[in-house]
Amino acid sequence: MTKSLENDRPLAQMSANPFQTEIKLYQKEFQAGDIATVVVVPDFYHIALPNLGHQLVEHQINQEAGFFADRAYLSQEYGLLKEHPNIKPELIFISMSYEGSFIRALRMLDLLGCPLTRAERTEADPLVIFGGWSVTKNPLSLFDLADVIGIGESQGMIKNITDTYKRHRGSRQEFFDEAVGKQGLIIPGRYQVKTERGYLTQWETMNAPQDIYPGKSTAFPHSLYLSPETDYNDIGYYEGRTFFSMEITDACNSKCGYCGSGFKEKTRDVQDPRAIADLAEWGATFGADLVKLFYPAHTSLTAVKEIMRELMGRGLYPRVGSAKAEKIDREYIELVGQSGQEKIALAPETGDYELRKAVGKPGMTNEVLERVIVTSVNVGIPNLDFYLIMNPPGEAKTSMNQTIDMLGSFLRLAKSEGLKGRMRVAAPNFFPKAWTPFQFGSSGSIEGYESKISQLSDQLDESVKLSHMSGSVDLLSQNIISRGGIEVGKILLEVYRSLKQKAVAEGKFCEDNFDDWRQALHALDIDEQDYFRERRTDKPMPWHHIHINERIGLPTLIKYWEIFKGKRMLLAFD
């Protein structure tokens, strides 16, 4: 049985048609003559539905007169799970927040009867638009696949697309001519692009902007569907309960060297606690059991406490994700405990404090973490989670041993205080992300990662639950997609071709594996290690002309990286 990586439990058992068990917070019926659109998340329903971005996109489309949008996901047998399977779309919006979805996006296009590449599509085929956080950071891997790519927030982009499509419904080229200048929109066919061994070698425009800046939004996404068949790994397991989720801020104020959220431009921040509670009460009228707050760690602690008090004062039950140990206080931890949350999650990243300080967490000392552990156990929070990063840049030979010692001491401390539940450690590998200072770093090697996970498994107490990526193809594919260039589209197509051949031979479609990706690399004569090596700062990355922040540019990232590497002394952010 498939397990949840986060909670080490059986995944939610999905009904044959989860659309029938969900609660819709708004209604839109298809009318004859409507332009049919589908919003796709290429993942299983229970994982995909909590993604608020695609719910917002569908809602925005459905606010436009003459348009109708529904949603589609993968079934657990890798088939098509579409809300209205008999309505054929003219536009396909694909939303992806995680690189593992990219190969599944090809599966979804195939199931929808749409040619996989833009070169194969004709006027009779759907227009394919890709977007989402993982697409925004590095869209070049989709240039051969997408007709349109949206980067940044969807609010203005959706209306630009729908209005432009309505005016030029019969002509792709006329649509492209008008859409190409809209903020956040990329028309890949208007660019001549080449990348080689991790660097951009050609970027020529054809009546298109040289540099692309993200779409912006002041809208705070929130749930538009409630379902008992969803998986909220970051806060615990609540079988059969429904969540009303809302974002209370977007980008993070911290500037950790590995994290894209800290270098994304902040366009909206925390709202009036009463307005948030009003919205949550509206969700509760539809039957929502719990209120999930997205990204509270990214904003003011005072504001988050006010929001939690307001929600709980109205008889609502908030849930929050990982906390910044150096910024929270006893009152915050008590509120988390009083809400009935199953766990508190902390992210020290490593037991090597000097490294932790260098990557951007100087205030998170072991003493601070110990204080939070003691307080959390004392207020009755039953479980503790710790997030690490394996193989980060700057790791010393002793870093791993320091990490194991830290975790051991935390477990002993928690047990001595009367820990009621379990301690869990999540340990993914390090993947350099576009538009972060650590985009220049070398990726964590697969062999090195497997060795560290083996070491953790051997030396941690058997009561500690260890969540990891050992054996996962993501160790290779996520790295290729997040760091690659224009060639990644061809790799994706080659991998998918192999998967289809295996499906014919085996009688069922199966997920990709290391062999699929390595055979694709071999067929295209691409060196796997090109995606793992450290990158130079004086050569343009594939995403050089795609920006996620108008205030923090490449010189700032280079300066941060050089300070981290010991080549500079000072760094200040405006």
XYZ file of N, CA, C and O in Angstrom, residues 240-371:
528
model
N -11.115 11.903 7.594
C -12.517 12.234 7.426
C -12.880 13.670 7.723
O -14.029 14.076 7.529
N -11.935 14.491 8.185
C -12.232 15.884 8.511
C -12.020 16.740 7.260
O -11.196 16.435 6.394
N -12.721 17.838 7.180
C -12.569 18.749 6.048
C -11.899 20.043 6.497
O -12.119 20.514 7.618
N -11.090 20.598 5.599
C -10.345 21.810 5.884
C -10.836 22.964 5.021
O -11.030 22.806 3.810
N -11.007 24.126 5.651
C -11.117 25.368 4.898
C -9.758 26.035 5.006
O -9.325 26.416 6.095
N -9.064 26.132 3.878
C -7.694 26.645 3.879
C -7.662 28.067 3.343
O -8.439 28.425 2.452
N -6.751 28.852 3.863
C -6.579 30.213 3.359
C -5.126 30.644 3.505
O -4.425 30.259 4.440
N -4.688 31.413 2.538
C -3.345 31.987 2.584
C -3.426 33.307 3.318
O -4.302 34.136 3.029
N -2.522 33.533 4.292
C -2.533 34.794 5.022
C -1.354 35.685 4.670
O -1.304 36.846 5.073
N -0.404 35.153 3.918
C 0.698 35.951 3.372
C 1.310 35.145 2.247
O 0.963 33.975 2.053
N 2.231 35.746 1.460
C 2.841 34.950 0.394
C 4.332 34.750 0.637
O 4.734 33.767 1.231
N 5.170 35.692 0.251
C 6.618 35.497 0.341
C 7.104 35.601 1.786
O 6.454 36.174 2.653
N 8.288 35.040 2.016
C 8.891 35.000 3.349
C 9.831 36.182 3.540
O 10.536 36.583 2.612
N 9.856 36.729 4.755
C 10.760 37.837 5.051
C 12.195 37.377 5.279
O 13.127 38.168 5.160
N 12.381 36.117 5.624
C 13.744 35.594 5.817
C 14.424 35.408 4.467
O 13.771 35.319 3.436
N 15.724 35.334 4.493
C 16.487 35.185 3.258
C 17.435 33.993 3.395
O 18.658 34.134 3.344
N 16.856 32.807 3.593
C 17.675 31.594 3.645
C 18.171 31.278 2.244
O 17.404 31.340 1.279
N 19.432 30.915 2.132
C 20.076 30.823 0.831
C 19.518 29.793 -0.116
O 19.711 29.900 -1.331
N 18.798 28.812 0.393
C 18.311 27.707 -0.426
C 16.834 27.854 -0.798
O 16.312 27.065 -1.584
N 16.129 28.829 -0.229
C 14.663 28.853 -0.281
C 14.133 29.945 -1.204
O 14.408 31.132 -0.993
N 13.343 29.535 -2.211
C 12.794 30.480 -3.168
C 11.787 31.431 -2.560
O 11.629 32.558 -3.042
N 11.095 31.023 -1.492
C 10.069 31.883 -0.899
C 10.651 33.184 -0.363
O 9.976 34.215 -0.347
N 11.903 33.144 0.084
C 12.525 34.347 0.613
C 12.953 35.331 -0.447
O 13.225 36.502 -0.141
N 13.034 34.889 -1.695
C 13.495 35.759 -2.775
C 12.401 36.048 -3.787
O 12.631 36.670 -4.812
N 11.197 35.570 -3.462
C 10.012 35.921 -4.237
C 9.527 37.282 -3.771
O 9.591 37.607 -2.586
N 9.026 38.096 -4.691
C 8.552 39.420 -4.314
C 7.249 39.310 -3.527
O 6.303 38.654 -3.958
N 7.214 39.957 -2.361
C 6.012 39.916 -1.527
C 5.007 40.936 -2.045
O 5.287 42.137 -2.090
N 3.838 40.472 -2.446
C 2.813 41.364 -2.986
C 1.604 41.476 -2.064
O 0.725 42.304 -2.302
N 1.528 40.639 -1.030
C 0.418 40.728 -0.092
C 0.862 40.154 1.258
O 1.651 39.231 1.322
N 0.354 40.746 2.307
C 0.705 40.279 3.640
C -0.553 40.202 4.490
O -1.653 40.482 4.029
N -0.359 39.856 5.723
C -1.429 39.454 6.621
C -2.578 40.470 6.667
O -2.366 41.676 6.633
N -3.798 39.940 6.728
C -4.999 40.755 6.737
C -5.496 40.984 8.165
O -4.964 40.437 9.129
N -6.545 41.752 8.273
C -7.235 41.977 9.534
C -7.711 40.623 10.087
O -8.412 39.879 9.403
N -7.343 40.295 11.325
C -7.783 39.006 11.897
C -9.290 38.798 11.829
O -9.766 37.676 11.643
N -10.053 39.867 11.972
C -11.506 39.724 11.919
C -11.972 39.337 10.517
O -12.911 38.544 10.362
N -11.307 39.889 9.496
C -11.676 39.536 8.118
C -11.353 38.070 7.840
O -12.120 37.366 7.168
N -10.226 37.599 8.376
C -9.860 36.195 8.205
C -10.866 35.296 8.917
O -11.316 34.276 8.377
N -11.233 35.679 10.121
C -12.199 34.876 10.877
C -13.574 34.889 10.216
O -14.283 33.876 10.212
N -13.951 36.026 9.627
C -15.227 36.097 8.904
C -15.240 35.103 7.743
O -16.233 34.389 7.518
N -14.121 35.066 7.008
C -14.026 34.150 5.877
C -14.057 32.694 6.352
O -14.714 31.837 5.745
N -13.347 32.417 7.447
C -13.335 31.055 7.992
C -14.730 30.644 8.476
O -15.137 29.486 8.304
N -15.464 31.577 9.065
C -16.831 31.266 9.489
C -17.721 30.949 8.292
O -18.585 30.068 8.360
N -17.510 31.659 7.195
C -18.252 31.369 5.967
C -17.953 29.941 5.513
O -18.865 29.186 5.160
N -16.660 29.542 5.554
C -16.303 28.175 5.197
C -16.953 27.158 6.118
O -17.392 26.086 5.688
N -17.059 27.507 7.407
C -17.659 26.587 8.379
C -19.141 26.363 8.117
O -19.681 25.302 8.440
N -19.806 27.355 7.507
C -21.235 27.168 7.206
C -21.456 26.067 6.174
O -22.561 25.530 6.067
N -20.422 25.721 5.406
C -20.522 24.639 4.431
C -20.111 23.297 5.038
O -20.154 22.272 4.358
N -19.645 23.316 6.280
C -19.282 22.071 6.939
C -17.802 21.881 7.196
O -17.381 20.787 7.578
N -16.981 22.924 7.004
C -15.543 22.789 7.267
C -15.295 22.539 8.748
O -15.853 23.221 9.607
N -14.471 21.547 9.048
C -14.164 21.201 10.436
C -13.002 22.000 10.995
O -12.970 22.328 12.188
N -12.006 22.284 10.146
C -10.754 22.899 10.590
C -10.367 24.025 9.638
O -10.778 24.038 8.470
N -9.539 24.949 10.134
C -9.081 26.093 9.335
C -7.572 25.994 9.165
O -6.830 26.066 10.145
N -7.128 25.790 7.925
C -5.692 25.685 7.642
C -5.170 27.041 7.194
O -5.667 27.630 6.230
N -4.168 27.555 7.910
C -3.547 28.831 7.579
C -2.227 28.563 6.847
O -1.336 27.915 7.396
N -2.125 29.057 5.630
C -0.903 28.862 4.855
C 0.105 29.972 5.139
O -0.223 31.154 5.108
N 1.332 29.558 5.418
C 2.528 30.395 5.542
C 2.520 31.366 6.729
O 3.021 32.485 6.620
N 1.996 30.976 7.891
C 2.062 31.901 9.033
C 3.488 32.212 9.458
O 3.750 33.287 10.013
N 4.423 31.285 9.202
C 5.821 31.527 9.590
C 6.461 32.639 8.773
O 7.525 33.134 9.124
N 5.811 33.046 7.668
C 6.379 34.063 6.784
C 6.042 35.484 7.207
O 6.447 36.434 6.555
N 5.273 35.641 8.264
C 4.808 36.982 8.600
C 4.971 37.256 10.088
O 5.637 36.517 10.817
N 4.344 38.311 10.567
C 4.470 38.783 11.946
C 3.885 37.785 12.944
O 2.747 37.334 12.803
N 4.662 37.464 13.964
C 4.183 36.566 15.014
C 2.986 37.182 15.734
O 2.004 36.490 16.035
N 3.062 38.472 15.999
C 1.948 39.149 16.681
C 0.662 39.004 15.881
O -0.401 38.700 16.431
N 0.758 39.193 14.568
C -0.425 39.088 13.708
C -0.984 37.665 13.706
O -2.200 37.462 13.765
N -0.109 36.679 13.632
C -0.563 35.286 13.600
C -1.261 34.927 14.906
O -2.308 34.258 14.908
N -0.719 35.377 16.032
C -1.369 35.103 17.322
C -2.741 35.761 17.392
O -3.695 35.181 17.903
N -2.853 36.971 16.874
C -4.156 37.650 16.866
C -5.158 36.873 16.020
O -6.337 36.740 16.384
N -4.693 36.375 14.879
C -5.570 35.589 14.002
C -6.028 34.313 14.713
O -7.218 33.968 14.704
N -5.092 33.608 15.341
C -5.447 32.360 16.019
C -6.419 32.624 17.166
O -7.385 31.877 17.361
N -6.179 33.687 17.944
C -7.095 34.010 19.048
C -8.485 34.342 18.527
O -9.501 33.931 19.106
N -8.536 35.101 17.424
C -9.835 35.473 16.855
C -10.586 34.238 16.364
O -11.803 34.095 16.598
N -9.883 33.337 15.696
C -10.519 32.114 15.196
C -11.021 31.248 16.349
O -12.171 30.782 16.347
N -10.171 31.047 17.344
C -10.553 30.188 18.458
C -11.653 30.826 19.311
O -12.500 30.120 19.859
N -11.654 32.159 19.377
C -12.703 32.852 20.104
C -14.066 32.664 19.467
O -15.102 32.836 20.133
N -14.089 32.321 18.185
C -15.349 32.076 17.486
C -15.675 30.583 17.374
O -16.555 30.173 16.619
N -14.928 29.786 18.129
C -15.191 28.353 18.126
C -14.622 27.622 16.924
O -15.044 26.491 16.630
N -13.649 28.225 16.234
C -13.008 27.600 15.075
C -11.666 27.015 15.500
O -11.079 27.411 16.511
N -11.153 26.087 14.687
C -9.952 25.345 15.063
C -8.857 25.533 14.013
O -8.839 24.838 12.999
N -7.927 26.471 14.258
C -6.870 26.721 13.268
C -5.791 25.657 13.282
O -5.540 25.013 14.308
N -5.147 25.479 12.121
C -3.997 24.600 11.966
C -2.903 25.366 11.233
O -3.186 26.072 10.258
N -1.665 25.244 11.703
C -0.535 25.972 11.123
C 0.577 24.999 10.759
O 0.680 23.918 11.335
N 1.413 25.389 9.806
C 2.534 24.560 9.381
C 3.767 24.803 10.228
O 3.683 25.175 11.407
N 4.950 24.603 9.636
C 6.198 24.691 10.388
C 6.399 26.090 10.955
O 5.974 27.087 10.375
N 7.064 26.142 12.111
C 7.285 27.401 12.818
C 8.770 27.735 12.842
O 9.624 26.840 12.798
N 9.072 29.017 12.904
C 10.461 29.466 13.056
C 10.755 29.544 14.548
O 10.289 30.456 15.233
N 11.530 28.596 15.020
C 11.733 28.434 16.460
C 12.255 29.704 17.107
O 11.902 30.030 18.252
N 13.094 30.451 16.397
C 13.711 31.640 16.964
C 12.745 32.819 17.052
O 13.050 33.842 17.679
N 11.557 32.701 16.427
C 10.619 33.826 16.407
C 9.354 33.581 17.217
O 8.632 34.523 17.539
N 9.055 32.324 17.520
C 7.821 32.046 18.261
C 8.066 32.135 19.769
O 9.211 32.094 20.232
N 6.993 32.276 20.519
C 7.098 32.372 21.979
C 6.129 31.391 22.636
O 5.406 30.656 21.957
N 6.128 31.396 23.950
C 5.289 30.449 24.678
C 3.807 30.643 24.359
O 3.059 29.663 24.216
N 3.376 31.891 24.227
C 1.964 32.152 23.945
C 1.550 31.513 22.627
O 0.475 30.915 22.530
N 2.396 31.634 21.608
C 2.089 31.020 20.304
C 1.980 29.503 20.443
O 1.039 28.881 19.937
N 2.938 28.886 21.130
C 2.934 27.437 21.290
C 1.700 26.995 22.072
O 1.076 25.965 21.755
N 1.319 27.754 23.083
C 0.110 27.425 23.840
C -1.133 27.479 22.949
O -2.031 26.642 23.061
N -1.194 28.463 22.051
C -2.328 28.561 21.128
C -2.384 27.341 20.205
O -3.469 26.803 19.940
N -1.219 26.895 19.712
C -1.168 25.697 18.868
C -1.683 24.497 19.655
O -2.470 23.685 19.156
N -1.245 24.375 20.911
C -1.712 23.271 21.745
C -3.199 23.337 22.018
O -3.910 22.323 21.939
N -3.714 24.535 22.348
C -5.137 24.699 22.655
C -6.012 24.406 21.443
O -7.168 23.983 21.601
N -5.484 24.624 20.244
C -6.262 24.379 19.028
C -6.470 22.889 18.759
O -7.295 22.523 17.926
N -5.685 22.038 19.422
C -5.782 20.604 19.210
C -4.922 20.085 18.082
O -5.098 18.943 17.634
N -3.965 20.899 17.611
C -3.102 20.454 16.507
C -2.270 19.248 16.934
O -1.790 19.174 18.056
N -2.075 18.313 16.001
C -1.382 17.058 16.314
C 0.108 17.220 16.538
O 0.724 16.399 17.211
N 0.701 18.251 15.944
C 2.166 18.329 16.020
C 2.631 19.761 15.848
O 1.896 20.638 15.391
N 3.884 19.993 16.222
C 4.577 21.225 15.883
C 5.804 20.841 15.077
O 6.461 19.832 15.368
N 6.086 21.602 14.028
C 7.179 21.274 13.111
C 8.221 22.385 13.141
O 7.883 23.574 13.081
N 9.477 21.987 13.212
C 10.607 22.912 13.273
C 11.619 22.522 12.210
O 11.762 21.340 11.883
N 12.353 23.510 11.675
C 13.260 23.242 10.555
C 14.671 23.741 10.841
O 15.105 24.770 10.303
N 15.435 23.007 11.644
C 16.822 23.414 11.887
C 17.733 23.161 10.697
O 18.833 23.712 10.638
N 17.338 22.297 9.772
C 18.058 21.937 8.536
C 19.299 21.093 8.778
O 19.603 20.197 8.011
N 20.042 21.382 9.845
C 21.286 20.649 10.147
C 21.602 20.793 11.630
O 21.179 21.760 12.277
N 22.362 19.835 12.162
C 22.836 19.938 13.539
C 24.096 20.761 13.666
O 24.536 21.055 14.781
N 24.689 21.134 12.544
C 25.906 21.959 12.514
C 25.482 23.424 12.612
O 25.046 24.011 11.616
N 25.605 24.022 13.798
C 25.098 25.382 13.964
C 25.815 26.383 13.070
O 25.193 27.318 12.545
N 27.105 26.222 12.879
C 27.833 27.171 12.020
C 27.277 27.149 10.600
O 27.148 28.184 9.945
N 26.924 25.969 10.115
C 26.317 25.861 8.787
C 24.897 26.424 8.808
O 24.495 27.138 7.874
N 24.149 26.113 9.848
C 22.785 26.647 9.967
C 22.801 28.171 9.946
O 21.969 28.813 9.298
N 23.746 28.731 10.642
C 23.889 30.192 10.671
C 24.228 30.728 9.277
O 23.659 31.728 8.827
N 25.100 30.035 8.574
C 25.543 30.501 7.257
C 24.450 30.423 6.196
O 24.411 31.249 5.275
N 23.546 29.438 6.310
C 22.500 29.319 5.291
C 21.345 30.278 5.544
O 20.437 30.386 4.714
N 21.362 30.982 6.696
C 20.352 32.010 6.912
C 19.506 31.859 8.154
O 18.484 32.525 8.285
N 19.953 31.014 9.117
C 19.171 30.827 10.341
C 20.036 31.032 11.587
O 20.138 30.147 12.440
N 20.643 32.211 11.726
C 21.549 32.416 12.867
C 20.851 32.417 14.211
O 21.452 32.103 15.240
N 19.572 32.786 14.245
C 18.864 32.859 15.523
C 18.368 31.525 16.031
O 17.959 31.407 17.194
N 18.399 30.501 15.188
C 17.871 29.196 15.580
C 18.987 28.351 16.186
O 19.500 27.416 15.577
N 19.331 28.657 17.405
C 20.353 27.892 18.116
C 19.732 26.627 18.696
O 18.504 26.498 18.811
N 20.565 25.690 19.102
C 20.036 24.475 19.743
C 19.320 24.804 21.044
O 18.345 24.134 21.409
N 19.792 25.847 21.738
C 19.144 26.248 22.984
C 17.722 26.753 22.712
O 16.785 26.453 23.475
N 17.550 27.501 21.634
C 16.219 27.982 21.256
C 15.315 26.800 20.909
O 14.155 26.723 21.328
N 15.843 25.863 20.139
C 15.072 24.676 19.765
C 14.675 23.863 20.998
O 13.543 23.372 21.092
N 15.584 23.731 21.940
C 15.276 22.981 23.162
C 14.159 23.659 23.947
O 13.270 22.985 24.487
N 14.182 24.989 24.012
C 13.117 25.714 24.719
C 11.758 25.441 24.073
O 10.764 25.206 24.777
